[in-house]
PDB file of C-alpha atoms in Angstrom:
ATOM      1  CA  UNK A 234      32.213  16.036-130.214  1.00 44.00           C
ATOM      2  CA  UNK A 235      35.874  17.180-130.380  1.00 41.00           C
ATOM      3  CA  UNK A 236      37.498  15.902-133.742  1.00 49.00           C
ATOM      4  CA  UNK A 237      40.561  13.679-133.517  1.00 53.00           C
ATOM      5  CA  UNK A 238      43.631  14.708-135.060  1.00 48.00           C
ATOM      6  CA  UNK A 239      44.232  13.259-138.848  1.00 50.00           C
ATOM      7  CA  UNK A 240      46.901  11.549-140.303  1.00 52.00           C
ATOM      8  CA  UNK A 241      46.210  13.596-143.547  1.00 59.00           C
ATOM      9  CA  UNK A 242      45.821  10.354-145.517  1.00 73.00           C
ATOM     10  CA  UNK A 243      41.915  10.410-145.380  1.00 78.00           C
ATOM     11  CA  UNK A 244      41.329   7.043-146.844  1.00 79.00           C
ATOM     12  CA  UNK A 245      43.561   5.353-143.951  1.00 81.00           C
ATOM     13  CA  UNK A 246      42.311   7.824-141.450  1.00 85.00           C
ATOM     14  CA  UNK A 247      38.799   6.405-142.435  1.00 88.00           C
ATOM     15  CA  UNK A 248      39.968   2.721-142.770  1.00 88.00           C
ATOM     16  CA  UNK A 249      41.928   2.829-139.339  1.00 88.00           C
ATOM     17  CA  UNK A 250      38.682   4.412-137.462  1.00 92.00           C
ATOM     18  CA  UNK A 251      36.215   1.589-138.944  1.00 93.00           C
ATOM     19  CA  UNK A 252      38.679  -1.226-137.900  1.00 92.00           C
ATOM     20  CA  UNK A 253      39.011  -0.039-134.443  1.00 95.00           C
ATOM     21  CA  UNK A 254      35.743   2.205-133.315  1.00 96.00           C
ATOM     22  CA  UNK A 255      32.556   0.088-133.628  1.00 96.00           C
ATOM     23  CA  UNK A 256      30.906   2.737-133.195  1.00 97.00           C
ATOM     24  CA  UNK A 257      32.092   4.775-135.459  1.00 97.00           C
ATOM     25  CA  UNK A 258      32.065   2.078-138.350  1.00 96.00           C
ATOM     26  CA  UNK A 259      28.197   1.609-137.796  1.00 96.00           C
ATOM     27  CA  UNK A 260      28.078   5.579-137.720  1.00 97.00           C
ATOM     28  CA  UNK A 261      29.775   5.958-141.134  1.00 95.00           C
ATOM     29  CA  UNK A 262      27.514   3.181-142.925  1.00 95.00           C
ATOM     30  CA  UNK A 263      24.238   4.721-141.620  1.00 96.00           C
ATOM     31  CA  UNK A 264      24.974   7.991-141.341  1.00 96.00           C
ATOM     32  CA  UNK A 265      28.259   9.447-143.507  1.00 93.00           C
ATOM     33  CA  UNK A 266      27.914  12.512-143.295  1.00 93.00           C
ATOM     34  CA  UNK A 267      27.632  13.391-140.012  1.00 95.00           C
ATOM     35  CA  UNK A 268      30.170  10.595-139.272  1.00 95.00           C
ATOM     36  CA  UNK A 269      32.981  12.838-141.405  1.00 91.00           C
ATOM     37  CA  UNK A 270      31.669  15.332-139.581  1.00 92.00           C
ATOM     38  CA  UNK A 271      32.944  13.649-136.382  1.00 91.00           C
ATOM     39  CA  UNK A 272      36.355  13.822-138.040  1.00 88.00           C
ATOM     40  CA  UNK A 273      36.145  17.358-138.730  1.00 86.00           C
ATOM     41  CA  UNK A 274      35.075  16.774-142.474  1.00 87.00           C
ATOM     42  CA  UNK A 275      32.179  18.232-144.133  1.00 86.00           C
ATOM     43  CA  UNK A 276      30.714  16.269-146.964  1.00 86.00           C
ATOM     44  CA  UNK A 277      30.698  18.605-150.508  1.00 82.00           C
ATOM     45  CA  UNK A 278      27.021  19.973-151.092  1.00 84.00           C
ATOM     46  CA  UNK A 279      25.503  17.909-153.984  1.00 82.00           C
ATOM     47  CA  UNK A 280      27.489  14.945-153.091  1.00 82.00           C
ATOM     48  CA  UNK A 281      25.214  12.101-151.419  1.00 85.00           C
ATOM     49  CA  UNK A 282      27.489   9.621-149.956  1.00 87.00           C
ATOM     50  CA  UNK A 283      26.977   6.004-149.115  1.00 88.00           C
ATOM     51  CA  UNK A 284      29.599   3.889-147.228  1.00 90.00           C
ATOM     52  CA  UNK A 285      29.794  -0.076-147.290  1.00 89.00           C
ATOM     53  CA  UNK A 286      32.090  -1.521-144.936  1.00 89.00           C
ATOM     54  CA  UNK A 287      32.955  -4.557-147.619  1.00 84.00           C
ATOM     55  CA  UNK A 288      32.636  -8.095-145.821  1.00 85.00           C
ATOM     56  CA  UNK A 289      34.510 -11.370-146.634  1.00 83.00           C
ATOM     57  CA  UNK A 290      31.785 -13.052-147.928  1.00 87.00           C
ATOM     58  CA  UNK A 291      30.318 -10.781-150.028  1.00 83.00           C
ATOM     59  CA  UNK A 292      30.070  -9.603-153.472  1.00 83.00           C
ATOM     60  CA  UNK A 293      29.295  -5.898-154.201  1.00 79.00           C
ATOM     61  CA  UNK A 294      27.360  -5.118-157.707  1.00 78.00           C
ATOM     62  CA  UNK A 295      27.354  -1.530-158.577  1.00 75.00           C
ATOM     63  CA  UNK A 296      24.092  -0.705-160.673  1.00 76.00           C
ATOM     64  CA  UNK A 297      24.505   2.204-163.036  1.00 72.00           C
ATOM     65  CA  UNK A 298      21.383   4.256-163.013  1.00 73.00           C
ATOM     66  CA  UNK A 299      19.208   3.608-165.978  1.00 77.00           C
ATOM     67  CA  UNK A 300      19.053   6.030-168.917  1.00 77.00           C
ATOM     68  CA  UNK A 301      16.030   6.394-170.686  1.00 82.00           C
ATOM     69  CA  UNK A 302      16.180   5.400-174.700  1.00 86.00           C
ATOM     70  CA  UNK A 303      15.792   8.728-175.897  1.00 88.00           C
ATOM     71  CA  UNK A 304      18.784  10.104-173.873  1.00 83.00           C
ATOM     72  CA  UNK A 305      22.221   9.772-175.755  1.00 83.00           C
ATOM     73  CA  UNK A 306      24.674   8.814-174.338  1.00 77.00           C
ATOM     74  CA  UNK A 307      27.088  10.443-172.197  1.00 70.00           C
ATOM     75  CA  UNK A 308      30.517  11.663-173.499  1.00 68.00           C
ATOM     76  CA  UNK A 309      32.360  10.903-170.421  1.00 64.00           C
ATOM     77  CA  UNK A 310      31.987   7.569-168.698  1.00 61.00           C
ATOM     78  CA  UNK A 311      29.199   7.396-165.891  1.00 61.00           C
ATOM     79  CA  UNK A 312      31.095   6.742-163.135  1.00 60.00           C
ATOM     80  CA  UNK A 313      34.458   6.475-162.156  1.00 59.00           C
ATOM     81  CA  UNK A 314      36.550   3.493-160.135  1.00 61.00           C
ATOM     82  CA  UNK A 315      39.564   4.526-158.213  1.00 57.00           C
ATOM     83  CA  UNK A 316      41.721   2.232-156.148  1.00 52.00           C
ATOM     84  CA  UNK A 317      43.173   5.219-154.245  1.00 52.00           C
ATOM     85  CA  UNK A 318      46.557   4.850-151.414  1.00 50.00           C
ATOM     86  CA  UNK A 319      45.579   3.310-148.229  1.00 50.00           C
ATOM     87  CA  UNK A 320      47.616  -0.004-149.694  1.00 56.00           C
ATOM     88  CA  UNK A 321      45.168  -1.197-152.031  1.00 60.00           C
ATOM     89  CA  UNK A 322      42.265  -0.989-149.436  1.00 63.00           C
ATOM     90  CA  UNK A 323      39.775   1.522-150.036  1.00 66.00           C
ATOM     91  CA  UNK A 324      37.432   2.291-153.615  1.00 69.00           C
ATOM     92  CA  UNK A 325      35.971   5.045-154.515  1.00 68.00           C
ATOM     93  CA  UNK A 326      33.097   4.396-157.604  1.00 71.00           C
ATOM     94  CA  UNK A 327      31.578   7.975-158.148  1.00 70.00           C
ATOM     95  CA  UNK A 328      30.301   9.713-160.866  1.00 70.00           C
ATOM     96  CA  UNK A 329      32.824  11.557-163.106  1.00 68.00           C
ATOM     97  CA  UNK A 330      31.416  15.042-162.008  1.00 69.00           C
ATOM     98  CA  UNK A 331      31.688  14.548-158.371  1.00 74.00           C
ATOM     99  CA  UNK A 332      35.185  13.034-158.409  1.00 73.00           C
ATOM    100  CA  UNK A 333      36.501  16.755-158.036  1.00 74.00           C
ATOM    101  CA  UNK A 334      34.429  17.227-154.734  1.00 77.00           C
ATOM    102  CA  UNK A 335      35.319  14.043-153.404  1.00 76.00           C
ATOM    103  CA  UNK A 336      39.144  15.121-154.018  1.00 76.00           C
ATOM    104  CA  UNK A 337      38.592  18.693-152.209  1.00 78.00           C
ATOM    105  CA  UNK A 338      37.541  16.200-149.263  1.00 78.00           C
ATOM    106  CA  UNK A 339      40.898  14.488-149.943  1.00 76.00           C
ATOM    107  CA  UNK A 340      42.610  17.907-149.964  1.00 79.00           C
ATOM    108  CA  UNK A 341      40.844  19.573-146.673  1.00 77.00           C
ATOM    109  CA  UNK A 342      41.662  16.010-145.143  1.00 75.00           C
ATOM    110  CA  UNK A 343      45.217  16.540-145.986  1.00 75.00           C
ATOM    111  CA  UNK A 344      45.814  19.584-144.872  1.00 75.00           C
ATOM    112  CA  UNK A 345      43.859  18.583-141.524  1.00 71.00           C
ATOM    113  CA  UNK A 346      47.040  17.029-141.185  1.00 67.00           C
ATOM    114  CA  UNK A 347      49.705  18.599-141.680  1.00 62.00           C
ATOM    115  CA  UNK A 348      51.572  20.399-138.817  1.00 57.00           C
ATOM    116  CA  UNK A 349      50.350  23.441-137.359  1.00 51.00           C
TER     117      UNK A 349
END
């Protein structure tokens, strides 16, 4: 499959494919990788992604894993919430350590976009 140009905005790149390709937005919740991968994006190794296409009459918990007693706590916070561009529409909730992968997916998204 031949990637389609980007905007170099990957969050409304993303968004605008799930609203109008229904294939594509059952692609990206069941498989995400290989659904990026239709839009020339490769996933970061050691990132595991899952996508949830959010629904109007739902509510989304996020679970933090559990950490056993004897484990101190962590210095930095577990995961971090981002309301990132795309107007207020998209969330990213990763853990701290992987929010530098998921912005070198931002970045390679980017300059996917730019002119040649």
């Amino acid at each position: 499959m031949i990637a389609e140009p980007m905007s170099g905005d990957f969050e409304r790149e993303l968004t605008r494919r799930v609203w109008t390709d229904d294939a594509f937005a059952a692609k990206i919740e069941h498989d995400p990788a290989g659904a990026l991968a239709d839009m020339g994006l490769e996933v970061p190794s050691g990132i595991k992604l899952k996508v949830v296409i959010q629904r109007r009459d739902r509510v989304y918990f996020t679970i933090p894993p559990l950490r056993p007693p004897h484990v101190p706590k962590p210095p930095e916070p577990l995961n971090q919430f981002d309301l990132w561009s795309s107007e207020g529409v998209f969330i990213w909730i990763a853990p701290v350590a992987a929010k530098f992968k998921l912005l070198a997916l931002r970045s390679l998204a980017r300059r996917r976009g730019e002119p040649s």
